[in-house]
Coordinates of C-alpha atoms in Angstrom, one line a residue:
X1 CA -51.9 -3.9 -48.6
X2 CA -54.5 -4.7 -45.8
X3 CA -57.4 -2.9 -46.0
X4 CA -58.7 -1.3 -42.8
X5 CA -57.3 -1.9 -39.3
X6 CA -56.5 -5.3 -37.7
X7 CA -57.3 -5.7 -34.2
X8 CA -55.2 -6.6 -31.2
X9 CA -56.7 -8.5 -28.3
X10 CA -56.7 -6.7 -25.1
X11 CA -54.2 -8.2 -22.5
X12 CA -54.9 -9.3 -18.9
X13 CA -53.8 -6.0 -17.3
X14 CA -51.9 -2.8 -18.1
X15 CA -48.1 -2.4 -17.5
X16 CA -45.6 0.1 -17.5
X17 CA -43.4 1.1 -20.6
X18 CA -39.9 0.1 -19.9
X19 CA -40.4 -0.5 -16.1
X20 CA -37.5 0.1 -13.7
X21 CA -36.3 -3.5 -13.0
X22 CA -32.7 -4.1 -13.3
X23 CA -29.3 -2.9 -12.6
X24 CA -28.6 0.3 -10.3
X25 CA -28.5 2.8 -13.4
X26 CA -32.0 2.6 -14.3
X27 CA -34.3 5.7 -13.7
X28 CA -38.1 5.3 -13.7
X29 CA -40.4 5.8 -16.6
X30 CA -43.4 7.6 -16.8
X31 CA -46.6 5.9 -18.2
X32 CA -47.3 7.0 -21.5
X33 CA -50.9 6.6 -22.8
X34 CA -50.8 9.1 -25.8
X35 CA -52.6 7.8 -29.0
X36 CA -49.7 7.9 -31.6
X37 CA -50.5 6.2 -35.0
X38 CA -48.0 5.3 -37.4
X39 CA -47.9 7.3 -40.6
X40 CA -50.1 5.9 -43.4
X41 CA -47.8 4.8 -46.3
X42 CA -49.4 4.1 -49.6
X43 CA -47.5 2.1 -52.4
X44 CA -49.1 2.8 -55.6
X45 CA -47.6 2.0 -59.0
X46 CA -48.2 4.8 -61.9
X47 CA -48.5 4.3 -65.6
X48 CA -45.9 5.8 -68.0
X49 CA -47.5 8.4 -70.2
X50 CA -46.7 8.1 -73.8
X51 CA -46.0 11.6 -75.5
X52 CA -48.6 12.7 -78.1
X53 CA -47.7 12.0 -81.6
X54 CA -48.2 14.7 -84.2
X55 CA -51.8 14.4 -85.8
X56 CA -52.9 12.1 -83.2
X57 CA -55.6 14.6 -82.2
X58 CA -56.9 14.6 -85.8
X59 CA -55.2 17.5 -86.9
X60 CA -53.6 17.4 -90.5
X61 CA -51.2 19.4 -92.6
X62 CA -51.0 20.2 -96.2
X63 CA -47.7 18.8 -97.5
X64 CA -45.3 21.1 -98.7
X65 CA -41.5 21.6 -98.4
X66 CA -41.8 23.7 -95.2
X67 CA -44.2 21.1 -93.8
X68 CA -41.7 18.3 -94.7
X69 CA -38.9 20.1 -92.9
X70 CA -41.4 20.6 -89.8
X71 CA -42.3 17.0 -89.9
X72 CA -38.6 16.1 -89.9
X73 CA -38.1 18.3 -86.8
X74 CA -41.2 16.9 -85.2
X75 CA -39.7 13.3 -85.6
X76 CA -36.5 14.3 -83.9
X77 CA -38.5 16.1 -81.3
X78 CA -40.7 13.0 -80.9
X79 CA -37.7 10.9 -80.5
X80 CA -36.2 13.1 -77.9
X81 CA -39.4 13.4 -76.0
X82 CA -39.7 9.5 -75.9
X83 CA -36.1 9.2 -74.5
X84 CA -36.7 11.9 -71.8
X85 CA -40.0 10.3 -70.9
X86 CA -38.3 6.9 -70.6
X87 CA -35.6 8.2 -68.4
X88 CA -38.2 10.0 -66.3
X89 CA -40.3 6.9 -65.9
X90 CA -37.5 5.4 -63.9
X91 CA -36.4 8.4 -61.6
X92 CA -39.4 9.6 -59.8
X93 CA -39.4 6.7 -57.3
X94 CA -35.9 7.4 -56.3
X95 CA -36.4 11.2 -56.4
X96 CA -39.5 11.0 -54.2
X97 CA -37.6 8.8 -51.9
X98 CA -34.7 11.3 -51.7
X99 CA -37.0 14.0 -51.0
X100 CA -39.0 12.1 -48.4
X101 CA -35.6 11.2 -46.5
X102 CA -34.4 14.8 -46.6
X103 CA -37.9 16.0 -45.2
X104 CA -37.6 13.6 -42.6
X105 CA -34.2 14.3 -41.7
X106 CA -35.0 18.1 -41.6
X107 CA -37.8 17.4 -39.2
X108 CA -36.0 15.4 -36.9
X109 CA -33.0 17.8 -36.7
X110 CA -35.6 20.2 -35.8
X111 CA -37.3 18.2 -33.0
X112 CA -34.1 17.3 -31.6
X113 CA -32.7 21.0 -31.8
X114 CA -35.6 22.2 -29.4
X115 CA -35.0 23.1 -25.7
X116 CA -38.0 20.7 -24.8
X117 CA -38.4 17.8 -26.9
X118 CA -41.9 16.8 -28.1
X119 CA -41.7 13.0 -27.3
X120 CA -45.1 12.3 -29.1
X121 CA -43.7 14.1 -32.2
X122 CA -40.5 12.2 -32.1
X123 CA -42.2 8.9 -31.8
X124 CA -44.3 9.5 -34.7
X125 CA -41.3 10.7 -36.9
X126 CA -38.9 7.9 -35.7
X127 CA -41.7 5.1 -36.3
X128 CA -41.5 5.8 -40.1
X129 CA -37.6 5.1 -40.0
X130 CA -34.7 7.4 -38.8
X131 CA -32.2 8.6 -41.7
X132 CA -28.8 7.4 -41.3
X133 CA -26.0 9.7 -40.5
X134 CA -25.4 12.7 -38.3
X135 CA -25.9 10.9 -34.9
X136 CA -29.7 11.3 -35.4
X137 CA -30.6 7.6 -34.6
X138 CA -28.3 7.6 -31.5
X139 CA -29.9 10.6 -30.0
X140 CA -33.4 9.7 -30.8
X141 CA -32.9 6.2 -29.3
X142 CA -31.5 7.5 -26.2
X143 CA -34.7 9.8 -26.0
X144 CA -37.2 7.0 -26.9
X145 CA -35.7 4.7 -24.2
X146 CA -35.8 7.6 -21.4
X147 CA -32.1 7.6 -20.9
X148 CA -32.2 11.2 -22.0
X149 CA -34.9 13.6 -20.5
X150 CA -37.2 15.6 -22.9
X151 CA -35.4 18.9 -21.7
X152 CA -32.2 19.6 -23.5
X153 CA -30.8 21.5 -20.5
X154 CA -30.5 18.4 -18.4
X155 CA -28.6 16.1 -21.0
X156 CA -25.4 17.3 -19.8
X157 CA -26.0 16.5 -16.3
X158 CA -27.7 13.5 -16.8
X159 CA -25.0 11.9 -19.2
X160 CA -22.1 12.8 -16.9
X161 CA -23.8 11.4 -13.8
X162 CA -24.9 8.1 -15.6
X163 CA -21.5 7.7 -17.2
X164 CA -19.6 8.2 -13.8
X165 CA -21.9 5.7 -12.2
X166 CA -21.0 3.1 -15.0
X167 CA -17.2 3.9 -14.3
X168 CA -17.5 3.3 -10.6
X169 CA -19.6 0.2 -11.3
X170 CA -16.8 -1.2 -13.5
X171 CA -14.1 -0.3 -11.0
X172 CA -15.9 -2.1 -8.2
X173 CA -17.4 -5.1 -9.7
X174 CA -15.1 -6.0 -12.9
X175 CA -11.7 -5.5 -11.5
X176 CA -10.0 -8.9 -10.6
X177 CA -9.1 -9.2 -7.1
X178 CA -5.2 -8.6 -7.6
X179 CA -6.1 -5.3 -9.2
X180 CA -8.3 -4.4 -6.1
X181 CA -5.5 -5.5 -3.7
X182 CA -2.7 -3.5 -5.6
X183 CA -5.2 -0.5 -5.6
X184 CA -5.5 -0.8 -1.8
X185 CA -1.9 -1.3 -1.5
X186 CA -1.0 1.6 -3.4
X187 CA -3.4 3.9 -1.3
X188 CA -1.8 2.4 1.9
X189 CA 1.5 3.3 0.8
X190 CA 0.9 6.7 0.1
X191 CA -0.9 7.3 3.4
X192 CA 1.9 5.5 5.3
X193 CA 4.7 7.4 3.2
X194 CA 3.1 10.7 4.0
X195 CA 3.0 9.9 7.7
X196 CA 6.5 8.6 7.8
X197 CA 7.9 11.8 6.3
X198 CA 5.9 13.8 8.6
X199 CA 7.5 12.0 11.5
X200 CA 11.3 12.2 10.2
X201 CA 12.5 13.5 6.9
X202 CA 14.4 10.1 6.3
X203 CA 13.4 7.1 4.1
X204 CA 12.0 4.3 6.1
X205 CA 12.4 0.6 5.8
X206 CA 10.7 -1.4 3.0
X207 CA 7.4 -3.2 3.8
X208 CA 5.8 -6.3 2.7
X209 CA 2.2 -6.3 1.7
X210 CA 0.2 -8.6 3.8
X211 CA -2.7 -10.3 2.3
X212 CA -5.4 -11.4 4.8
X213 CA -6.6 -15.0 5.0
X214 CA -9.9 -14.2 3.5
X215 CA -8.3 -12.6 0.4
X216 CA -5.9 -15.4 -0.2
X217 CA -6.4 -17.0 -3.7
X218 CA -6.7 -20.5 -2.0
X219 CA -9.3 -19.5 0.5
X220 CA -12.6 -21.2 0.2
X221 CA -14.6 -18.6 2.1
X222 CA -17.8 -17.3 0.3
X223 CA -16.9 -13.7 1.0
X224 CA -13.4 -14.4 -0.6
X225 CA -12.9 -11.9 -3.8
X226 CA -11.0 -14.7 -5.7
X227 CA -13.8 -17.2 -5.1
X228 CA -16.4 -14.7 -6.6
X229 CA -14.0 -13.8 -9.3
X230 CA -13.4 -17.6 -10.5
X231 CA -17.5 -18.2 -10.2
X232 CA -17.9 -16.1 -13.2
X233 CA -15.2 -17.6 -15.4
X234 CA -17.7 -19.6 -17.1
X235 CA -19.7 -16.8 -17.9
X236 CA -16.8 -14.8 -19.3
X237 CA -16.1 -17.8 -21.6
X238 CA -19.6 -18.0 -22.9
X239 CA -19.7 -14.2 -23.5
X240 CA -16.4 -14.3 -25.3
X241 CA -17.6 -17.2 -27.6
X242 CA -20.9 -15.6 -28.3
X243 CA -19.4 -12.2 -29.3
X244 CA -17.2 -14.0 -31.8
X245 CA -20.3 -15.0 -33.4
X246 CA -22.1 -11.5 -33.4
X247 CA -22.7 -10.4 -37.1
X248 CA -19.6 -12.2 -38.5
X249 CA -20.1 -10.4 -41.6
X250 CA -19.7 -6.9 -40.1
X251 CA -15.9 -6.1 -39.5
X252 CA -17.2 -3.8 -36.7
X253 CA -17.9 -7.0 -34.6
X254 CA -15.8 -9.8 -36.1
X255 CA -12.1 -10.3 -37.1
X256 CA -9.0 -9.4 -35.3
X257 CA -8.6 -5.8 -36.0
X258 CA -7.8 -3.3 -33.3
X259 CA -11.3 -1.9 -33.8
X260 CA -13.5 -5.2 -33.4
X261 CA -11.4 -6.5 -30.5
X262 CA -12.0 -3.2 -28.8
X263 CA -15.6 -3.3 -29.7
X264 CA -16.0 -7.0 -28.3
X265 CA -14.1 -6.1 -25.2
X266 CA -16.6 -3.2 -24.5
X267 CA -19.7 -5.5 -25.1
X268 CA -18.3 -8.0 -23.0
X269 CA -17.9 -5.5 -19.9
X270 CA -21.5 -4.6 -20.3
X271 CA -22.9 -8.1 -20.5
X272 CA -20.8 -9.3 -17.6
X273 CA -21.5 -6.4 -15.5
X274 CA -25.2 -7.0 -16.0
X275 CA -24.8 -10.7 -15.2
X276 CA -23.1 -9.7 -12.0
X277 CA -25.6 -6.9 -11.1
X278 CA -28.6 -9.3 -11.8
X279 CA -27.5 -13.0 -10.6
X280 CA -31.0 -14.3 -10.7
X281 CA -30.9 -13.9 -14.4
X282 CA -27.0 -13.9 -15.1
X283 CA -26.1 -14.0 -18.7
X284 CA -28.2 -15.8 -21.3
X285 CA -27.0 -16.8 -24.7
X286 CA -28.3 -14.4 -27.3
X287 CA -28.1 -11.1 -25.0
X288 CA -25.0 -10.4 -27.1
X289 CA -27.4 -9.9 -30.1
X290 CA -29.8 -7.5 -28.4
X291 CA -26.9 -5.4 -27.2
X292 CA -25.2 -5.1 -30.6
X293 CA -27.6 -2.5 -32.3
X294 CA -27.3 -0.5 -29.4
X295 CA -23.5 -0.5 -29.1
X296 CA -23.0 0.1 -32.9
X297 CA -25.5 2.9 -33.2
X298 CA -24.0 4.8 -30.1
X299 CA -20.5 4.2 -31.5
X300 CA -21.3 5.6 -34.7
X301 CA -22.4 9.0 -33.2
X302 CA -20.8 11.9 -34.9
X303 CA -20.4 13.6 -31.7
X304 CA -16.9 12.3 -30.6
X305 CA -17.5 12.5 -26.9
X306 CA -20.8 10.5 -27.2
X307 CA -19.0 8.1 -29.3
X308 CA -16.2 7.6 -26.8
X309 CA -18.8 7.0 -24.1
X310 CA -20.8 4.4 -26.1
X311 CA -20.0 1.7 -23.6
X312 CA -21.4 3.3 -20.7
X313 CA -24.5 4.7 -22.7
X314 CA -25.0 1.2 -24.2
X315 CA -25.1 -0.5 -20.8
X316 CA -27.7 2.0 -19.4
X317 CA -29.9 1.5 -22.5
X318 CA -29.5 -2.3 -22.5
X319 CA -30.8 -2.6 -19.1
X320 CA -33.7 -0.4 -20.0
X321 CA -34.7 -2.5 -23.1
X322 CA -34.3 -5.7 -21.3
X323 CA -36.4 -4.4 -18.5
X324 CA -39.4 -4.7 -20.8
X325 CA -38.8 -8.3 -21.3
X326 CA -36.6 -9.7 -18.6
X327 CA -39.0 -12.6 -17.5
X328 CA -38.6 -14.2 -20.9
X329 CA -35.0 -14.8 -19.7
X330 CA -36.0 -16.6 -16.4
X331 CA -36.7 -20.2 -16.9
X332 CA -38.7 -20.3 -13.6
X333 CA -41.2 -17.8 -14.8
X334 CA -41.8 -19.6 -18.2
X335 CA -45.2 -20.5 -17.1
X336 CA -46.0 -17.2 -15.3
X337 CA -48.3 -14.5 -16.7
X338 CA -45.2 -12.5 -17.7
X339 CA -43.3 -15.7 -19.0
X340 CA -42.5 -16.4 -22.5
X341 CA -45.1 -19.1 -22.8
X342 CA -47.9 -16.5 -22.0
X343 CA -46.3 -14.0 -24.5
X344 CA -46.2 -16.9 -27.2
X345 CA -50.0 -17.4 -26.4
X346 CA -50.8 -13.7 -26.9
X347 CA -49.1 -14.1 -30.5
X348 CA -51.3 -17.0 -31.1
X349 CA -54.4 -15.0 -30.0
X350 CA -53.2 -11.9 -32.1
X351 CA -53.1 -14.1 -35.1
X352 CA -56.4 -15.9 -34.5
X353 CA -58.2 -12.4 -34.2
X354 CA -56.5 -11.2 -37.5
X355 CA -56.5 -14.2 -39.6
X356 CA -58.4 -17.2 -38.4
X357 CA -57.8 -19.4 -41.6
X358 CA -54.2 -19.0 -41.1
X359 CA -54.2 -19.5 -37.4
X360 CA -56.3 -22.8 -37.9
X361 CA -53.8 -24.0 -40.6
X362 CA -50.8 -23.6 -38.2
X363 CA -52.3 -24.8 -35.2
X364 CA -54.2 -27.7 -36.3
X365 CA -53.4 -28.8 -39.7
X366 CA -49.6 -28.4 -39.9
X367 CA -49.4 -28.2 -35.8
X368 CA -46.6 -25.4 -36.1
X369 CA -47.0 -23.8 -32.8
X370 CA -45.3 -20.6 -31.9
X371 CA -43.0 -22.2 -29.6
X372 CA -41.2 -23.9 -32.6
X373 CA -40.5 -20.4 -34.4
X374 CA -41.4 -17.4 -32.4
X375 CA -39.4 -18.0 -29.2
X376 CA -36.3 -16.5 -30.9
X377 CA -38.1 -13.8 -32.5
X378 CA -39.3 -12.6 -29.2
X379 CA -36.6 -13.1 -26.9
X380 CA -33.9 -11.5 -29.1
X381 CA -36.2 -8.6 -30.6
X382 CA -35.9 -10.0 -34.1
X383 CA -32.3 -9.7 -34.4
X384 CA -31.6 -13.1 -35.9
X385 CA -34.3 -12.7 -38.4
X386 CA -33.2 -9.9 -40.7
X387 CA -30.1 -8.2 -41.9
X388 CA -28.3 -5.7 -39.8
X389 CA -29.7 -2.6 -41.7
X390 CA -33.0 -3.9 -41.6
X391 CA -32.7 -4.5 -37.8
X392 CA -31.9 -1.1 -37.2
X393 CA -35.0 0.1 -39.2
X394 CA -37.3 -2.3 -37.3
X395 CA -35.9 -1.1 -34.0
X396 CA -36.9 2.6 -35.0
X397 CA -40.4 1.3 -34.9
X398 CA -40.0 -0.8 -31.9
X399 CA -38.7 1.7 -29.7
X400 CA -41.1 4.5 -30.8
X401 CA -44.2 2.6 -29.8
X402 CA -45.8 4.6 -27.0
X403 CA -47.2 1.2 -25.6
X404 CA -43.9 -0.5 -25.2
X405 CA -41.4 -2.6 -27.2
X406 CA -43.5 -5.8 -26.5
X407 CA -46.6 -4.5 -27.7
X408 CA -44.8 -3.4 -31.2
X409 CA -42.9 -6.7 -31.2
X410 CA -46.0 -8.9 -31.1
X411 CA -47.6 -6.9 -33.9
X412 CA -44.5 -7.2 -35.9
X413 CA -44.4 -10.9 -35.4
X414 CA -48.0 -11.5 -36.5
X415 CA -47.3 -9.3 -39.5
X416 CA -44.4 -11.6 -40.5
X417 CA -46.9 -14.5 -40.4
X418 CA -49.4 -12.7 -42.7
X419 CA -47.1 -11.4 -45.2
X420 CA -46.0 -15.2 -46.0
X421 CA -49.5 -16.4 -45.6
X422 CA -49.9 -18.1 -49.0
X423 CA -46.6 -19.8 -48.6
X424 CA -47.6 -21.1 -45.0
X425 CA -51.2 -22.4 -46.3
X426 CA -49.5 -24.4 -49.1
X427 CA -47.0 -25.8 -46.8
X428 CA -46.6 -28.8 -44.4
X429 CA -45.2 -29.2 -41.0
X430 CA -41.6 -29.4 -42.3
X431 CA -41.9 -26.7 -45.0
X432 CA -43.5 -24.3 -42.6
X433 CA -41.0 -24.9 -39.8
X434 CA -38.2 -24.3 -42.3
X435 CA -39.8 -21.2 -43.6
X436 CA -40.4 -19.6 -40.1
X437 CA -37.1 -20.5 -38.7
X438 CA -35.4 -19.0 -41.6
X439 CA -37.5 -16.2 -42.5
X440 CA -37.3 -15.1 -46.2
X441 CA -35.4 -12.2 -46.9
X442 CA -37.4 -11.0 -50.0
X443 CA -40.1 -9.4 -47.8
X444 CA -40.2 -5.8 -48.0
X445 CA -39.6 -4.4 -44.4
X446 CA -41.3 -1.1 -45.0
X447 CA -44.6 -3.1 -46.1
X448 CA -43.9 -5.4 -43.0
X449 CA -44.0 -2.6 -40.8
X450 CA -47.1 -1.1 -42.3
X451 CA -49.1 -4.3 -41.9
X452 CA -47.9 -4.3 -38.3
X453 CA -49.1 -0.6 -37.9
X454 CA -52.4 -1.6 -39.2
X455 CA -52.5 -4.1 -36.2
X456 CA -53.2 -1.2 -33.7
X457 CA -54.6 -1.4 -30.4
X458 CA -57.5 0.5 -28.9
X459 CA -55.5 3.1 -26.8
X460 CA -58.7 4.6 -25.0
X461 CA -58.9 1.0 -23.2
X462 CA -55.3 0.0 -22.2
X463 CA -51.6 0.4 -22.4
X464 CA -49.9 -2.7 -23.1
X465 CA -46.0 -3.6 -22.2
X466 CA -44.5 -6.3 -20.4

């Protein structure tokens, strides 16, 4: 365990948490400058206590028949005590862990049942890990991302409005031109039929549906619906390929079951709609990995209505979480103060402040720059570096940070380096690059997050978020 608090260098300027930047469903977020510290976790190993043996304290008995019988009984009792002690030496950790999880679940359920949610308290609880089951993580994430308001009375109205907006956007943007034309045709036919029956009560002649020149599939006009549709064909193909590779070890995403196909189709809708609404960004390979935890968690909600609307809710929250790092996906902004290179530079500065020896070894001795390993860590929010269950746990802490996802993300990235310091110091360029590009899975995630929490900012001086 690292002693004391590690330092985080101050950024150039303060930024908003989850800025309103993308898509048409994003609502503004209020700045949050509250000082919320992560819980202090202590991991200490205890010693097994040996049972006291008869006579060990210096008391002796005179030997007689009764005493011999008592000695025999004592021997049996001693053996039983030893067996029970050996069993109990193993169980306290799991028992304490179970109690801790139950207490956390109870605290979280209580907080989420209140008419007015205390976001500061929710952040403190969620940052230590949200228990699985019961839809707790789905509700907490929506609150932490600002998708749900803190007032419970507004939830139903907010969800209904946002889900309807998403349905309207899908109908307007994702339908192919033929579906648009047939819909218009059906509406026209309904009106014409009603008008015809008003004029006379006999069936009228059949009419051909006329397609205007600008809506013809072979038209080259820029406003042509088919032209815009074909323009996104390559994006759709790329999204399909990436979704096939999303967590191939989890049946929820991979395979050819009806469930996995339905989930991939919903995720494709979200990614394609995002790309069409944000043409300057479009779809960037890896966005599927960022979407996956959101859609998985929301689909697992025990509330059936919420689970049925996982696609709409995931879209809104996906937009919000990318709003905190959108500039990382724009190549034209790589060299700007909000681009990926500036963020990588801040990670390097953070490491230098907290462990200059390791920083010098990576920067000058082995010349392993952050660009070689941390680009994927940062842009994909660590979704490629850990097992899926660990990703969900890490995201509990990421989303709970009152200073924004990017602030905690940089601290976790720095902690990842500190946790493998000895291996890095003994490694060369090739060895260190391989280690960081394939981060070891034997690192305790709770310890890693505790190290990251110890790299805490001075909340009185600034609020950091990209």
